[in-house]
């Protein structure tokens, strides 16, 4: 498809999108209601190394717009399970699973607004070098923390867009 044909197709179909009810979640960028609501979420302490990674990933994604109106409480479940066993009973593959149960709490009222879970997993090859396996496990945890944080923030953004939480 040529560039001109693609532009013509876009011009014809763009007005149709307005009628289907789709709208941008982050309309107005950082000044929009969703971004401002996410900026008022304070992330509670999460224990352990995996908790430190998750908390930093969440803080990076939520941003800061003003005083804390909501608190995000997160409980993590981090597991490494070996599978793919050789005849000599050595593991050849691992699966690292990171699951998070999170609650969005209205600080003023003390009520739980969102109670949900998010999670992801990654496969790790087990090689002869113990250092390489430990490095791969750490890299997987860092990547999983980012993926789970993305899921949590997307769910909170959807909640904020549906409830218009900035209209208090």
mmCIF file of C-alpha atoms in Angstrom:
data_model
loop_
_atom_site.group_PDB
_atom_site.id
_atom_site.type_symbol
_atom_site.label_atom_id
_atom_site.label_comp_id
_atom_site.label_asym_id
_atom_site.label_seq_id
_atom_site.Cartn_x
_atom_site.Cartn_y
_atom_site.Cartn_z
ATOM 1 C CA UNK A 1 0.000 0.000 0.000
ATOM 2 C CA UNK A 2 1.430 3.313 -0.982
ATOM 3 C CA UNK A 3 1.755 6.169 1.434
ATOM 4 C CA UNK A 4 -0.937 8.177 -0.351
ATOM 5 C CA UNK A 5 -3.389 5.267 -0.219
ATOM 6 C CA UNK A 6 -2.688 4.759 3.498
ATOM 7 C CA UNK A 7 -3.347 8.432 4.218
ATOM 8 C CA UNK A 8 -6.584 8.305 2.236
ATOM 9 C CA UNK A 9 -7.703 5.216 4.159
ATOM 10 C CA UNK A 10 -6.890 6.938 7.452
ATOM 11 C CA UNK A 11 -8.843 10.050 6.439
ATOM 12 C CA UNK A 12 -11.883 7.945 5.564
ATOM 13 C CA UNK A 13 -11.848 5.733 8.696
ATOM 14 C CA UNK A 14 -10.860 8.334 11.334
ATOM 15 C CA UNK A 15 -14.357 9.846 11.671
ATOM 16 C CA UNK A 16 -15.775 6.353 12.203
ATOM 17 C CA UNK A 17 -13.662 5.821 15.325
ATOM 18 C CA UNK A 18 -15.442 8.642 17.130
ATOM 19 C CA UNK A 19 -18.748 6.804 16.899
ATOM 20 C CA UNK A 20 -17.478 3.540 18.392
ATOM 21 C CA UNK A 21 -16.963 4.928 21.889
ATOM 22 C CA UNK A 22 -13.194 4.664 21.932
ATOM 23 C CA UNK A 23 -11.377 7.505 23.621
ATOM 24 C CA UNK A 24 -7.783 7.954 24.752
ATOM 25 C CA UNK A 25 -7.159 6.892 28.338
ATOM 26 C CA UNK A 26 -4.536 9.555 28.903
ATOM 27 C CA UNK A 27 -6.372 12.411 27.165
ATOM 28 C CA UNK A 28 -4.720 15.793 27.859
ATOM 29 C CA UNK A 29 -1.447 14.103 28.804
ATOM 30 C CA UNK A 30 -0.081 14.903 32.263
ATOM 31 C CA UNK A 31 -2.843 17.449 32.879
ATOM 32 C CA UNK A 32 -5.658 14.978 32.254
ATOM 33 C CA UNK A 33 -7.808 13.507 35.014
ATOM 34 C CA UNK A 34 -6.291 10.017 34.793
ATOM 35 C CA UNK A 35 -2.688 11.231 35.038
ATOM 36 C CA UNK A 36 -3.573 13.565 37.899
ATOM 37 C CA UNK A 37 -5.332 10.777 39.783
ATOM 38 C CA UNK A 38 -2.387 8.420 39.291
ATOM 39 C CA UNK A 39 -0.110 11.176 40.611
ATOM 40 C CA UNK A 40 -1.997 11.153 43.914
ATOM 41 C CA UNK A 41 -1.282 7.466 44.575
ATOM 42 C CA UNK A 42 1.298 6.773 47.266
ATOM 43 C CA UNK A 43 2.985 3.368 47.049
ATOM 44 C CA UNK A 44 3.272 1.622 50.415
ATOM 45 C CA UNK A 45 6.400 -0.194 51.512
ATOM 46 C CA UNK A 46 6.904 -3.668 50.047
ATOM 47 C CA UNK A 47 9.321 -5.995 51.812
ATOM 48 C CA UNK A 48 12.317 -7.723 50.260
ATOM 49 C CA UNK A 49 14.456 -7.199 47.194
ATOM 50 C CA UNK A 50 11.573 -8.008 44.864
ATOM 51 C CA UNK A 51 9.453 -5.503 46.797
ATOM 52 C CA UNK A 52 12.084 -2.803 46.387
ATOM 53 C CA UNK A 53 12.165 -3.395 42.635
ATOM 54 C CA UNK A 54 8.368 -3.415 42.381
ATOM 55 C CA UNK A 55 7.936 -0.268 44.470
ATOM 56 C CA UNK A 56 10.474 1.650 42.355
ATOM 57 C CA UNK A 57 8.832 0.457 39.135
ATOM 58 C CA UNK A 58 5.430 1.599 40.392
ATOM 59 C CA UNK A 59 6.717 4.992 41.542
ATOM 60 C CA UNK A 60 8.372 5.532 38.141
ATOM 61 C CA UNK A 61 5.127 4.776 36.314
ATOM 62 C CA UNK A 62 2.690 6.631 38.580
ATOM 63 C CA UNK A 63 4.457 9.989 38.651
ATOM 64 C CA UNK A 64 3.661 12.734 41.145
ATOM 65 C CA UNK A 65 1.016 15.403 40.630
ATOM 66 C CA UNK A 66 0.116 16.412 44.169
ATOM 67 C CA UNK A 67 -0.555 15.227 47.705
ATOM 68 C CA UNK A 68 -1.341 11.608 48.364
ATOM 69 C CA UNK A 69 -5.056 10.853 48.285
ATOM 70 C CA UNK A 70 -4.724 7.106 47.724
ATOM 71 C CA UNK A 71 -2.389 4.395 48.994
ATOM 72 C CA UNK A 72 -1.398 1.359 46.970
ATOM 73 C CA UNK A 73 -0.705 -1.717 49.106
ATOM 74 C CA UNK A 74 1.053 -4.563 47.321
ATOM 75 C CA UNK A 75 1.830 -8.115 48.449
ATOM 76 C CA UNK A 76 4.216 -10.105 46.250
ATOM 77 C CA UNK A 77 4.615 -13.814 45.665
ATOM 78 C CA UNK A 78 7.917 -14.588 43.910
ATOM 79 C CA UNK A 79 8.640 -18.208 43.050
ATOM 80 C CA UNK A 80 11.245 -20.081 41.062
ATOM 81 C CA UNK A 81 10.220 -23.544 39.946
ATOM 82 C CA UNK A 82 12.606 -25.969 38.267
ATOM 83 C CA UNK A 83 11.428 -28.193 35.465
ATOM 84 C CA UNK A 84 12.972 -29.897 32.476
ATOM 85 C CA UNK A 85 14.922 -32.480 34.501
ATOM 86 C CA UNK A 86 17.690 -34.563 32.931
ATOM 87 C CA UNK A 87 18.273 -38.260 33.585
ATOM 88 C CA UNK A 88 20.830 -37.348 36.294
ATOM 89 C CA UNK A 89 18.158 -35.279 38.128
ATOM 90 C CA UNK A 90 19.625 -31.878 37.235
ATOM 91 C CA UNK A 91 17.271 -29.071 36.283
ATOM 92 C CA UNK A 92 17.669 -27.633 32.788
ATOM 93 C CA UNK A 93 15.009 -24.934 32.901
ATOM 94 C CA UNK A 94 13.386 -22.721 35.534
ATOM 95 C CA UNK A 95 10.254 -20.615 35.576
ATOM 96 C CA UNK A 96 10.234 -17.461 37.679
ATOM 97 C CA UNK A 97 6.735 -16.305 38.539
ATOM 98 C CA UNK A 98 5.938 -12.942 40.105
ATOM 99 C CA UNK A 99 2.384 -12.376 41.306
ATOM 100 C CA UNK A 100 1.092 -9.268 43.041
ATOM 101 C CA UNK A 101 -2.079 -8.740 44.990
ATOM 102 C CA UNK A 102 -2.715 -5.038 45.224
ATOM 103 C CA UNK A 103 -5.267 -2.797 46.866
ATOM 104 C CA UNK A 104 -5.985 0.840 46.138
ATOM 105 C CA UNK A 105 -7.103 2.448 49.390
ATOM 106 C CA UNK A 106 -8.753 5.847 49.795
ATOM 107 C CA UNK A 107 -6.602 7.302 52.600
ATOM 108 C CA UNK A 108 -9.272 9.656 53.931
ATOM 109 C CA UNK A 109 -12.143 7.163 54.063
ATOM 110 C CA UNK A 110 -10.043 4.036 54.626
ATOM 111 C CA UNK A 111 -12.034 2.113 52.011
ATOM 112 C CA UNK A 112 -10.592 -0.295 49.482
ATOM 113 C CA UNK A 113 -11.426 0.938 45.977
ATOM 114 C CA UNK A 114 -9.616 -1.692 43.900
ATOM 115 C CA UNK A 115 -8.602 -5.185 45.031
ATOM 116 C CA UNK A 116 -7.013 -7.197 42.234
ATOM 117 C CA UNK A 117 -4.059 -9.306 41.168
ATOM 118 C CA UNK A 118 -1.438 -9.054 38.459
ATOM 119 C CA UNK A 119 1.321 -11.379 37.454
ATOM 120 C CA UNK A 120 3.775 -12.579 34.895
ATOM 121 C CA UNK A 121 6.379 -15.278 34.468
ATOM 122 C CA UNK A 122 9.658 -15.824 32.667
ATOM 123 C CA UNK A 123 11.616 -18.866 31.579
ATOM 124 C CA UNK A 124 15.274 -19.237 32.520
ATOM 125 C CA UNK A 125 17.794 -21.658 31.034
ATOM 126 C CA UNK A 126 19.914 -23.376 33.673
ATOM 127 C CA UNK A 127 23.496 -23.621 32.441
ATOM 128 C CA UNK A 128 26.695 -24.905 34.015
ATOM 129 C CA UNK A 129 27.787 -21.486 35.248
ATOM 130 C CA UNK A 130 26.137 -20.710 38.582
ATOM 131 C CA UNK A 131 26.904 -17.016 38.081
ATOM 132 C CA UNK A 132 25.070 -17.006 34.740
ATOM 133 C CA UNK A 133 22.006 -18.641 36.303
ATOM 134 C CA UNK A 134 21.927 -16.142 39.194
ATOM 135 C CA UNK A 135 22.318 -13.245 36.740
ATOM 136 C CA UNK A 136 19.507 -14.629 34.577
ATOM 137 C CA UNK A 137 17.248 -15.009 37.625
ATOM 138 C CA UNK A 138 17.963 -11.402 38.662
ATOM 139 C CA UNK A 139 17.345 -10.080 35.155
ATOM 140 C CA UNK A 140 14.070 -12.007 35.016
ATOM 141 C CA UNK A 141 12.982 -10.469 38.343
ATOM 142 C CA UNK A 142 13.770 -6.955 37.107
ATOM 143 C CA UNK A 143 11.835 -7.518 33.881
ATOM 144 C CA UNK A 144 8.895 -9.141 35.676
ATOM 145 C CA UNK A 145 8.716 -6.252 38.160
ATOM 146 C CA UNK A 146 8.319 -3.834 35.252
ATOM 147 C CA UNK A 147 5.698 -5.983 33.541
ATOM 148 C CA UNK A 148 3.616 -6.432 36.685
ATOM 149 C CA UNK A 149 3.924 -2.710 37.505
ATOM 150 C CA UNK A 150 2.641 -1.923 33.991
ATOM 151 C CA UNK A 151 -0.382 -4.180 34.575
ATOM 152 C CA UNK A 152 -1.146 -2.549 37.929
ATOM 153 C CA UNK A 153 -0.862 0.998 36.603
ATOM 154 C CA UNK A 154 -3.018 0.162 33.572
ATOM 155 C CA UNK A 155 -5.732 -1.243 35.863
ATOM 156 C CA UNK A 156 -5.560 1.826 38.130
ATOM 157 C CA UNK A 157 -5.752 4.131 35.097
ATOM 158 C CA UNK A 158 -8.820 2.278 33.859
ATOM 159 C CA UNK A 159 -10.419 2.606 37.297
ATOM 160 C CA UNK A 160 -9.616 6.336 37.384
ATOM 161 C CA UNK A 161 -11.092 6.900 33.926
ATOM 162 C CA UNK A 162 -14.301 5.060 34.761
ATOM 163 C CA UNK A 163 -14.948 6.638 38.146
ATOM 164 C CA UNK A 164 -13.758 10.194 37.514
ATOM 165 C CA UNK A 165 -11.957 10.130 40.865
ATOM 166 C CA UNK A 166 -10.610 13.649 40.470
ATOM 167 C CA UNK A 167 -14.130 15.126 40.897
ATOM 168 C CA UNK A 168 -14.161 15.303 44.706
#
